[in-house]
CSV table of C-alpha atoms and ligand atoms in Angstrom, one decimal:
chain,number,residue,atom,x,y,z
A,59,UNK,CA,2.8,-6.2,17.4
A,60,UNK,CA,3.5,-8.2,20.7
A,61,UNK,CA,3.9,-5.9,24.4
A,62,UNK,CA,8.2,-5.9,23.8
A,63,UNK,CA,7.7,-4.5,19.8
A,64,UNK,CA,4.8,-1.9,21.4
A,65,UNK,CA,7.1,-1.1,24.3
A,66,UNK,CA,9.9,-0.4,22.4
A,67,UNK,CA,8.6,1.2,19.4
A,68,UNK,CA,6.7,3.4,22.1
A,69,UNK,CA,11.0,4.1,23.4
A,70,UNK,CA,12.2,4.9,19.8
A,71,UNK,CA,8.8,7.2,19.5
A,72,UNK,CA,9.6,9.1,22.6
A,73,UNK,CA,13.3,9.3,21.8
A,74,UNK,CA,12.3,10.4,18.3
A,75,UNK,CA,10.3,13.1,19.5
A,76,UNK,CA,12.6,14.4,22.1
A,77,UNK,CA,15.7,15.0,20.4
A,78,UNK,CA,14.2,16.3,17.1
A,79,UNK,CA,11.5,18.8,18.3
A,80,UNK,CA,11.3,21.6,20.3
A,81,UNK,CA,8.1,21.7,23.1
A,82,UNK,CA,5.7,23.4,20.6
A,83,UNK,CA,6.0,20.4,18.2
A,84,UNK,CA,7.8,22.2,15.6
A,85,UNK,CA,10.4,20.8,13.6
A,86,UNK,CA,13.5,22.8,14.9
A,87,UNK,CA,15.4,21.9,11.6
A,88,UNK,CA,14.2,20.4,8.5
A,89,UNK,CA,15.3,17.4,9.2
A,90,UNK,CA,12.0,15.1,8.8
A,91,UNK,CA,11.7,11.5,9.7
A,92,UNK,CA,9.8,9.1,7.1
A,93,UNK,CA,8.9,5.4,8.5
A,94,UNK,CA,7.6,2.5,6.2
A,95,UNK,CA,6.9,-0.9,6.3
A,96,UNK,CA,8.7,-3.0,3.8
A,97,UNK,CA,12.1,-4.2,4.1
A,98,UNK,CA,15.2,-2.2,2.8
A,99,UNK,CA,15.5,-4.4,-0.6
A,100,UNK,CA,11.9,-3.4,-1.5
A,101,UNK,CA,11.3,-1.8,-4.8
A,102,UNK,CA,9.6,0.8,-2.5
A,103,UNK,CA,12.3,1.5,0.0
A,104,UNK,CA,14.4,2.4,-2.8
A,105,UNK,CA,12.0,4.6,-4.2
A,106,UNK,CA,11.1,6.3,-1.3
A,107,UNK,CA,14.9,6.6,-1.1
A,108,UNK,CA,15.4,7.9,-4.2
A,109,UNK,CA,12.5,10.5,-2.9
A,110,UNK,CA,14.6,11.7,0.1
A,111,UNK,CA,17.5,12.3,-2.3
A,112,UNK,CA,15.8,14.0,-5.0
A,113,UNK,CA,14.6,16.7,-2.0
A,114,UNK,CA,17.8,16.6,0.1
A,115,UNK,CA,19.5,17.4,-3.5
A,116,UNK,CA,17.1,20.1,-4.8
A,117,UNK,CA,16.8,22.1,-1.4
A,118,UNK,CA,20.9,22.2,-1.2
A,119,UNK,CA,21.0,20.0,1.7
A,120,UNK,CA,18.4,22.2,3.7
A,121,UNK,CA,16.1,19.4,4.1
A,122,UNK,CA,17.3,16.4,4.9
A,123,UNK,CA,15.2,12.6,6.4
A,124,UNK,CA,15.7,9.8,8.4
A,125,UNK,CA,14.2,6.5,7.0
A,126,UNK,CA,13.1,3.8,9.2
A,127,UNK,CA,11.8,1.0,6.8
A,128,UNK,CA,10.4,-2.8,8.2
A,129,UNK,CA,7.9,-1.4,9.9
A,130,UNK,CA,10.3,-0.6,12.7
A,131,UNK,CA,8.0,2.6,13.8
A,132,UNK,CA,4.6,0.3,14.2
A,133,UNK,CA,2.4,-1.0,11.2
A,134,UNK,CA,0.6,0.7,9.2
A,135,UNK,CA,-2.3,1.8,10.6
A,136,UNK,CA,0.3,3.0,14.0
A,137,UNK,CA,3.0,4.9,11.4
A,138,UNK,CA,-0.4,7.0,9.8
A,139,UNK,CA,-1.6,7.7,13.2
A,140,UNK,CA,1.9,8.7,14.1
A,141,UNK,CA,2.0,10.5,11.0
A,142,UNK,CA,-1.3,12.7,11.8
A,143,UNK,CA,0.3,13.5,14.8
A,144,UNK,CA,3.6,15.0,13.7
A,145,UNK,CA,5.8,12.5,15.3
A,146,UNK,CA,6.7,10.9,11.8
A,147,UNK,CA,6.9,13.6,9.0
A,148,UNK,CA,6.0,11.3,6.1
A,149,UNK,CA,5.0,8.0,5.3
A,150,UNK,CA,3.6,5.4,2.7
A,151,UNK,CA,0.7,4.1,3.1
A,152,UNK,CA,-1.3,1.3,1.3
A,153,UNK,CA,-4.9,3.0,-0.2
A,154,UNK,CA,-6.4,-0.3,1.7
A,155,UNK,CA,-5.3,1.0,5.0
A,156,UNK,CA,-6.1,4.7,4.5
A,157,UNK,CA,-9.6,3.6,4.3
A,158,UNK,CA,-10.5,4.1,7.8
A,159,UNK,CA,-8.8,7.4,7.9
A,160,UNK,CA,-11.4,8.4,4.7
A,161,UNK,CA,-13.9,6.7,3.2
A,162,UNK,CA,-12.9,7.8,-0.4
A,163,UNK,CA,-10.0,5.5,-0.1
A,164,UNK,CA,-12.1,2.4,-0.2
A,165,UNK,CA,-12.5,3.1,-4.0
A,166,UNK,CA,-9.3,1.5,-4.8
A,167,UNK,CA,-10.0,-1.8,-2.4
A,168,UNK,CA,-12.9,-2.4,-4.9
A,169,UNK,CA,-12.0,-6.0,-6.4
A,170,UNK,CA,-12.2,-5.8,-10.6
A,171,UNK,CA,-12.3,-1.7,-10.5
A,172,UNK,CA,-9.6,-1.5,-13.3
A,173,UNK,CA,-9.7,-3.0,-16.6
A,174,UNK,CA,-6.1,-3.2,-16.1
A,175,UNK,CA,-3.1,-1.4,-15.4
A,176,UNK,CA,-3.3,0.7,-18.5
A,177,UNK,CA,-6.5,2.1,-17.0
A,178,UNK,CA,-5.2,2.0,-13.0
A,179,UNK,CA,-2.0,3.9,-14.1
A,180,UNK,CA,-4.3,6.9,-16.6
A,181,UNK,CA,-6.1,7.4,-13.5
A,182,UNK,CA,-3.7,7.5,-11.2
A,183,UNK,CA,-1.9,10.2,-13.0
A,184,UNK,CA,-4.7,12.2,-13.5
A,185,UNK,CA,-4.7,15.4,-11.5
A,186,UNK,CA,-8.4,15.9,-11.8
A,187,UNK,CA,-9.5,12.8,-9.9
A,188,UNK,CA,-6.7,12.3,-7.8
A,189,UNK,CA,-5.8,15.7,-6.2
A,190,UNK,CA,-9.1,15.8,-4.6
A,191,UNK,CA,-8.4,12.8,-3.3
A,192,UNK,CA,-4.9,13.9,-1.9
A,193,UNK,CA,-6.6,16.4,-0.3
A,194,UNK,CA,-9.4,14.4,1.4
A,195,UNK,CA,-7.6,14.1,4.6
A,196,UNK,CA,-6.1,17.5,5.1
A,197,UNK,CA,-8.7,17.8,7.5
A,198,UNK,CA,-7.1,14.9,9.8
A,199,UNK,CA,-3.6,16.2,9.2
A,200,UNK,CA,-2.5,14.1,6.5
A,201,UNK,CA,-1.9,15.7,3.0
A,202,UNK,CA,-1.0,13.2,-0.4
A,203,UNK,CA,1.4,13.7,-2.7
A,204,UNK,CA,2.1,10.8,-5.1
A,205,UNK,CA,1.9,7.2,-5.3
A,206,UNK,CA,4.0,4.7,-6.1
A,207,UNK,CA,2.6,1.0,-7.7
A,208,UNK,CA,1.7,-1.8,-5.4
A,209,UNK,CA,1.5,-4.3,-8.3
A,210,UNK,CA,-1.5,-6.4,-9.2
A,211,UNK,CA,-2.7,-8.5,-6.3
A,212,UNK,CA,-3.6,-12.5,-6.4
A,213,UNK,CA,-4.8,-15.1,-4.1
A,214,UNK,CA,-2.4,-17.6,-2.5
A,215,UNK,CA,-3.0,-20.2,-0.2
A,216,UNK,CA,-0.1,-22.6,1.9
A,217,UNK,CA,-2.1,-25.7,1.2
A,218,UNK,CA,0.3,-27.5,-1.7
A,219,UNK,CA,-2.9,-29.6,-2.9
A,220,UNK,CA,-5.3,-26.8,-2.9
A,221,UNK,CA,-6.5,-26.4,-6.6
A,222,UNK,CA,-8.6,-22.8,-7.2
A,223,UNK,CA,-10.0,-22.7,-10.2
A,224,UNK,CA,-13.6,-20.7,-9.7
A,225,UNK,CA,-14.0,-18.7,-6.4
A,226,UNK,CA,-16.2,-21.3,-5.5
A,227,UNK,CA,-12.5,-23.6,-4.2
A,228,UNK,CA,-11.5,-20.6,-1.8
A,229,UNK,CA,-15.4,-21.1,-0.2
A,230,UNK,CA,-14.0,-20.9,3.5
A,231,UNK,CA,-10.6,-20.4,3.5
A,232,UNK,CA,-9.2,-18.2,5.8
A,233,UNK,CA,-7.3,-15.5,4.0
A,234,UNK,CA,-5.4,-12.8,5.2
A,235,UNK,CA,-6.9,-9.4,4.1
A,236,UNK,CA,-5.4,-5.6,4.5
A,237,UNK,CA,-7.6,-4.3,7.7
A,238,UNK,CA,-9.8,-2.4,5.6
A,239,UNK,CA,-13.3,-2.8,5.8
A,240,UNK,CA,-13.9,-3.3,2.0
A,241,UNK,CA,-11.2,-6.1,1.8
A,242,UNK,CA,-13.3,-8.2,4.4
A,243,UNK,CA,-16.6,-7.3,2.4
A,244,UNK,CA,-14.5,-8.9,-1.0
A,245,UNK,CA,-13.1,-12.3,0.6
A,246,UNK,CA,-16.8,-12.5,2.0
A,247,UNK,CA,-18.6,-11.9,-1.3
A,248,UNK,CA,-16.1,-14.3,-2.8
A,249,UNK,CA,-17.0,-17.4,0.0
A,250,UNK,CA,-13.8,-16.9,2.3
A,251,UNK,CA,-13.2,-16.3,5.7
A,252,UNK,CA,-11.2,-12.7,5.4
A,253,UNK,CA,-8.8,-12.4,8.7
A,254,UNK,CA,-7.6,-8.7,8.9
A,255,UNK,CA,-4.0,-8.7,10.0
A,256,UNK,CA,-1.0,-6.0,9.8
A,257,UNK,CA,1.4,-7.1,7.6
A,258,UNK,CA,4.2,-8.0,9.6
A,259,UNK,CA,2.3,-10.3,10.8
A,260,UNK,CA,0.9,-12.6,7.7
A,261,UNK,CA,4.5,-14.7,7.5
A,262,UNK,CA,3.9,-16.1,10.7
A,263,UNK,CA,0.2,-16.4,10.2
A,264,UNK,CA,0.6,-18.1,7.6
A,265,UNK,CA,3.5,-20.2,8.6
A,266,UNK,CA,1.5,-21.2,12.0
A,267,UNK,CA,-1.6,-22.0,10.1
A,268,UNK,CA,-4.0,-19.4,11.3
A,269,UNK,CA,-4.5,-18.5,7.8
A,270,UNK,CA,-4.6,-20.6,5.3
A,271,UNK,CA,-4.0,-18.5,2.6
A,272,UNK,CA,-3.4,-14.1,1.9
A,273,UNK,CA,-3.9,-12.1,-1.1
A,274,UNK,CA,-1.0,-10.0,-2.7
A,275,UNK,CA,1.6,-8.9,-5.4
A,276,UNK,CA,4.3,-11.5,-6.4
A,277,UNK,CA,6.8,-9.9,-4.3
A,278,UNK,CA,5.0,-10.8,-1.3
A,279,UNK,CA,6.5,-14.0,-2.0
A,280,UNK,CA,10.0,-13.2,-2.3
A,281,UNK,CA,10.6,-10.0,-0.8
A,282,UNK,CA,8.4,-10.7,2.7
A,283,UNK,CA,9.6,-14.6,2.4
A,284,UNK,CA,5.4,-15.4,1.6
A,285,UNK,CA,6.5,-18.3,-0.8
A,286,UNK,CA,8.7,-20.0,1.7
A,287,UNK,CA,5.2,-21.1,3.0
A,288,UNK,CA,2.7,-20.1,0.6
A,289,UNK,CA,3.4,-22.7,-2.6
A,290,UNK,CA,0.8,-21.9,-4.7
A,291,UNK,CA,0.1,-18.7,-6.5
A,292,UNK,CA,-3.2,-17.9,-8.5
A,293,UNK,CA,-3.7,-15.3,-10.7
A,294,UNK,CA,-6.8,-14.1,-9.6
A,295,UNK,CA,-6.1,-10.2,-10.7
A,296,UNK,CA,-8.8,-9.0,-8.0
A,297,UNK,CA,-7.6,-6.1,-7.1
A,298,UNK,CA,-4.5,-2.9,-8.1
A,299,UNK,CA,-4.1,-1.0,-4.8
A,300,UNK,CA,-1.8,1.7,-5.0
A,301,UNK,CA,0.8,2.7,-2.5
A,302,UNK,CA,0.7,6.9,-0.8
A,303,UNK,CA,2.8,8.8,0.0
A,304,UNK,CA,1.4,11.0,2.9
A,305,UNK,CA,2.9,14.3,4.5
A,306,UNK,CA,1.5,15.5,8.0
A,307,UNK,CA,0.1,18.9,6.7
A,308,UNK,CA,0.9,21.3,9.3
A,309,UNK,CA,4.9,20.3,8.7
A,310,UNK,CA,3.9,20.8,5.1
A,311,UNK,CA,2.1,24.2,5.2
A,312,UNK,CA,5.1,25.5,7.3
A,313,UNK,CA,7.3,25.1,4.4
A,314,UNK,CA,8.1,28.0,2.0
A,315,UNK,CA,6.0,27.6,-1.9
A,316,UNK,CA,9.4,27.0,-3.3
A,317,UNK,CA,9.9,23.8,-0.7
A,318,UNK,CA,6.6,22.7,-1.5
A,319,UNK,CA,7.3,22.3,-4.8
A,320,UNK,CA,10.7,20.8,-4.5
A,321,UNK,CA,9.0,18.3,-2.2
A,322,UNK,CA,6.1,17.4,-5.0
A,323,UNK,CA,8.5,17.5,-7.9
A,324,UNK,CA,10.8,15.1,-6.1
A,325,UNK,CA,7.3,12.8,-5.2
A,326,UNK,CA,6.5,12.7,-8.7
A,327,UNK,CA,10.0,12.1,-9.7
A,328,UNK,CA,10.3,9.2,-8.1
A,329,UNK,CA,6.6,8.0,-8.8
A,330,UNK,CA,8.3,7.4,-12.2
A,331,UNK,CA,11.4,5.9,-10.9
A,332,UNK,CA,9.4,3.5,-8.7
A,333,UNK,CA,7.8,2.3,-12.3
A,334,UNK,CA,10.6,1.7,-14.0
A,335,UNK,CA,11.9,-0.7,-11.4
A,336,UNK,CA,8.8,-2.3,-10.0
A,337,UNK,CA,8.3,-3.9,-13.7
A,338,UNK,CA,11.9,-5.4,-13.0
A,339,UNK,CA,11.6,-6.2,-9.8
A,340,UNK,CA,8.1,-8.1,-10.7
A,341,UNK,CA,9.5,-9.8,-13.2
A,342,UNK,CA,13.0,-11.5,-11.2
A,343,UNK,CA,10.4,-11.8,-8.2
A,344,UNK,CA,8.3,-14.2,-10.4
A,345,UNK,CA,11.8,-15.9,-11.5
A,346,UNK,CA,12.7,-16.5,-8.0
A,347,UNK,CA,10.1,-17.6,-6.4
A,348,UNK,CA,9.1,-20.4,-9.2
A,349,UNK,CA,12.8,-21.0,-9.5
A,350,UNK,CA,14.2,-21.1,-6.1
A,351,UNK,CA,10.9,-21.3,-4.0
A,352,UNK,CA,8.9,-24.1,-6.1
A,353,UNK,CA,5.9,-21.8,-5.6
A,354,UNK,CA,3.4,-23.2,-8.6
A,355,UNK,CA,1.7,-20.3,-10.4
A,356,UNK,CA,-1.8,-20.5,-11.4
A,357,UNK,CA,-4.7,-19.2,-13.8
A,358,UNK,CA,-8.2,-19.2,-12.9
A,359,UNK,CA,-11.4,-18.7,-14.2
A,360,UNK,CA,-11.6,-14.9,-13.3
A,361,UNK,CA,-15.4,-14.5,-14.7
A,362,UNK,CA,-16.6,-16.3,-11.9
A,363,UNK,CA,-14.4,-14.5,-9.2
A,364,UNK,CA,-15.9,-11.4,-10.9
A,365,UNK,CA,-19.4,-12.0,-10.9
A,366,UNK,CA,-19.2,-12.4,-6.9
A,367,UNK,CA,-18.1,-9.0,-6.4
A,368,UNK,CA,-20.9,-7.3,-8.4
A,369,UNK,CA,-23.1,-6.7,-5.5
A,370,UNK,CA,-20.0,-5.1,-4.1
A,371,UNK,CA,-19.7,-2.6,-7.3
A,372,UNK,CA,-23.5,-2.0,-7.2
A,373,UNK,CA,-22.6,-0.9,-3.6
A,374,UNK,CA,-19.9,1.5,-4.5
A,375,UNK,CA,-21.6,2.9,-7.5
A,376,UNK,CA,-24.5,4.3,-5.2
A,377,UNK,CA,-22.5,5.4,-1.9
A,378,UNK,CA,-22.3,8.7,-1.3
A,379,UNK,CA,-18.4,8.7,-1.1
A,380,UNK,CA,-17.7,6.6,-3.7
A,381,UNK,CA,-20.4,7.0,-6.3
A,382,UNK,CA,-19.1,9.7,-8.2
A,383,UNK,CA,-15.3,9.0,-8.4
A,384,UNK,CA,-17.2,5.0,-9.1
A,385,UNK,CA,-18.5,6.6,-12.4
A,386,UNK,CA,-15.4,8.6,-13.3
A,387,UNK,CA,-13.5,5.6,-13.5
A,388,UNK,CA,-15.6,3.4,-15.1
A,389,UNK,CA,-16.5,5.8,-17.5
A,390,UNK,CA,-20.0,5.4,-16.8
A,391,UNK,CA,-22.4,9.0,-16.6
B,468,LIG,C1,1.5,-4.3,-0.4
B,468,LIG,C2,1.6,-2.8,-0.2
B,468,LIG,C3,1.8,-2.5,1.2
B,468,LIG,C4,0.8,-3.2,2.1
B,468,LIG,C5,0.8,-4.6,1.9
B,468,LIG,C6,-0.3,-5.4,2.7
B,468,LIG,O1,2.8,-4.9,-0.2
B,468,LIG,O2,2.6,-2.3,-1.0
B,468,LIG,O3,1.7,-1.1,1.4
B,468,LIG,O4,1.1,-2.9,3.4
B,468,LIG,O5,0.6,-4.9,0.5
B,468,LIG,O6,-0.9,-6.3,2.2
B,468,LIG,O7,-0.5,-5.0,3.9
């Protein structure tokens, strides 16, 4: 974000924070704020819309939100912080950028972790594996209570002659990659340069020429205007990183059980409704942006972009964070 965006996101913040709580920090009303980063016509915008319905309908109007999508509270990694700290009630969060807030996170950063979506969406759903991981970061004021699917991600580059067909043609590219440490380590093992940037600022990037490519879901293209600049798509399948949703937990412990449980019912609720329309929405975005954007869509040799990231699953298997949910999902011990 440039000095203006930090200076006035730093204004909202203070206004924010001013007329909606008291000096001890505590909500005075239930009326919570929840900050994102997509734009409004984003599959998850309208989920995490459908989210502050679902509550503001089942608690009779007791608790009620104010959305601020497009990133307009800070990226990511600012809204989480902002998030710990009680000044944003809820947020979502890509796994990728909760990393550095725990190291469990990484797990789902791993390139080739899921045989494929069937497997991703099992364990994602699974209350035994992923509770525990909700609950990592209670200690740092964050508490998880759903997700919502970030699609399957793929490489894309802004060079319209660039052919990939083995990981060996991205061999010092400079791609965009989600700051996370375990995104840098996978462009690396794969011969790229990885660039860490927010994401508000990859369109530009890109469109400037400081990367020469980025990694993502087909409605990167569309959505965030990627495939004005970006023209060709590869279906490289590295990687299924789910979106959080994350509550600050002290605003969360102060709530009765019953609004507790309207609050997860409604998360889970509209887990489900995010599903539904993020196959759609996948679907039309591949439409348009071949269609109406001329972006080329290609397959690769995936074996070879897969047997560059081994070291990187040796790794995770034997970390002391990571080993053990590793195993879970890969069904091995
Ligand atoms: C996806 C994901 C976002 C994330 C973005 C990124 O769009 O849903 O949460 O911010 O990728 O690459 O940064």
């Amino acid at each position: 974000m440039n000095k203006v965006g930090i200076c006035l996101t730093f204004s909202i913040i203070l206004l924010l924070y001013g007329c909606q709580y008291s000096t001890e920090g505590l909500a005075e009303d239930k009326n919570y704020i929840l900050a994102h980063n997509q734009p409004e016509d984003h599959p998850i915008h309208l989920s995490l819309e459908r989210f502050t319905e679902l509550v503001e309908e089942k608690s009779n109007g007791e608790i009620t939100f104010e959305l601020y999508a497009s990133g307009q509270l800070g990226d990511e990694r600012e809204v989480i912080e902002l998030t710990q700290q009680g000044v944003v009630d809820f947020t979502k969060a890509s796994a990728s950028a909760l990393e550095s807030f725990d190291p469990v996170y990484s797990i789902f950063s791993l390139p080739y972790l899921f045989k494929d979506e069937e497997e991703y969406r099992e364990v994602m759903n699974d209350p035994n594996i992923m509770d525990d991981i909700y609950a990592t970061t209670e200690d740092i004021n964050l508490t998880g209570l759903t997700y919502y699917d970030a699609g399957i991600r793929n490489v894309y580059t802004t060079d319209q002659d660039q052919v990939v067909e083995t990981n060996e043609d991205i061999h010092n590219l400079r791609i965009r990659v989600q700051p996370s440490h375990t995104n840098i380590q996978m462009i690396e093992a794969l011969g790229g340069t990885a660039t860490p940037l927010g994401y508000g600022e990859v369109y530009t990037a890109l469109q400037s020429g400081m990367i020469e490519g980025a990694e993502n879901n087909v409605n990167a293209l569309v959505d965030d205007n990627h495939g004005e600049v970006a023209k060709n798509y590869y279906y490289t399948e590295h990687a299924i990183v789910p979106d959080i949703l994350l509550v600050n937990s002290d605003r969360f412990n102060e709530l009765s059980e019953e609004e507790q449980a309207i609050i997860e019912e409604a998360g889970l609720e509209s887990t489900r409704y995010h599903e539904e329309i993020w196959e759609e929405q996948m679907e039309s975005a591949t439409e348009i942006a071949k269609e109406e954007m001329n972006v080329e869509f290609h397959e690769v040799n995936k074996d070879s972009f897969i047997e560059a990231v081994q070291p990187l699953h040796e790794e995770f298997a034997q970390d002391e964070d990571t080993g053990e949910i590793y195993r879970m999902i890969r069904g091995e011990g």
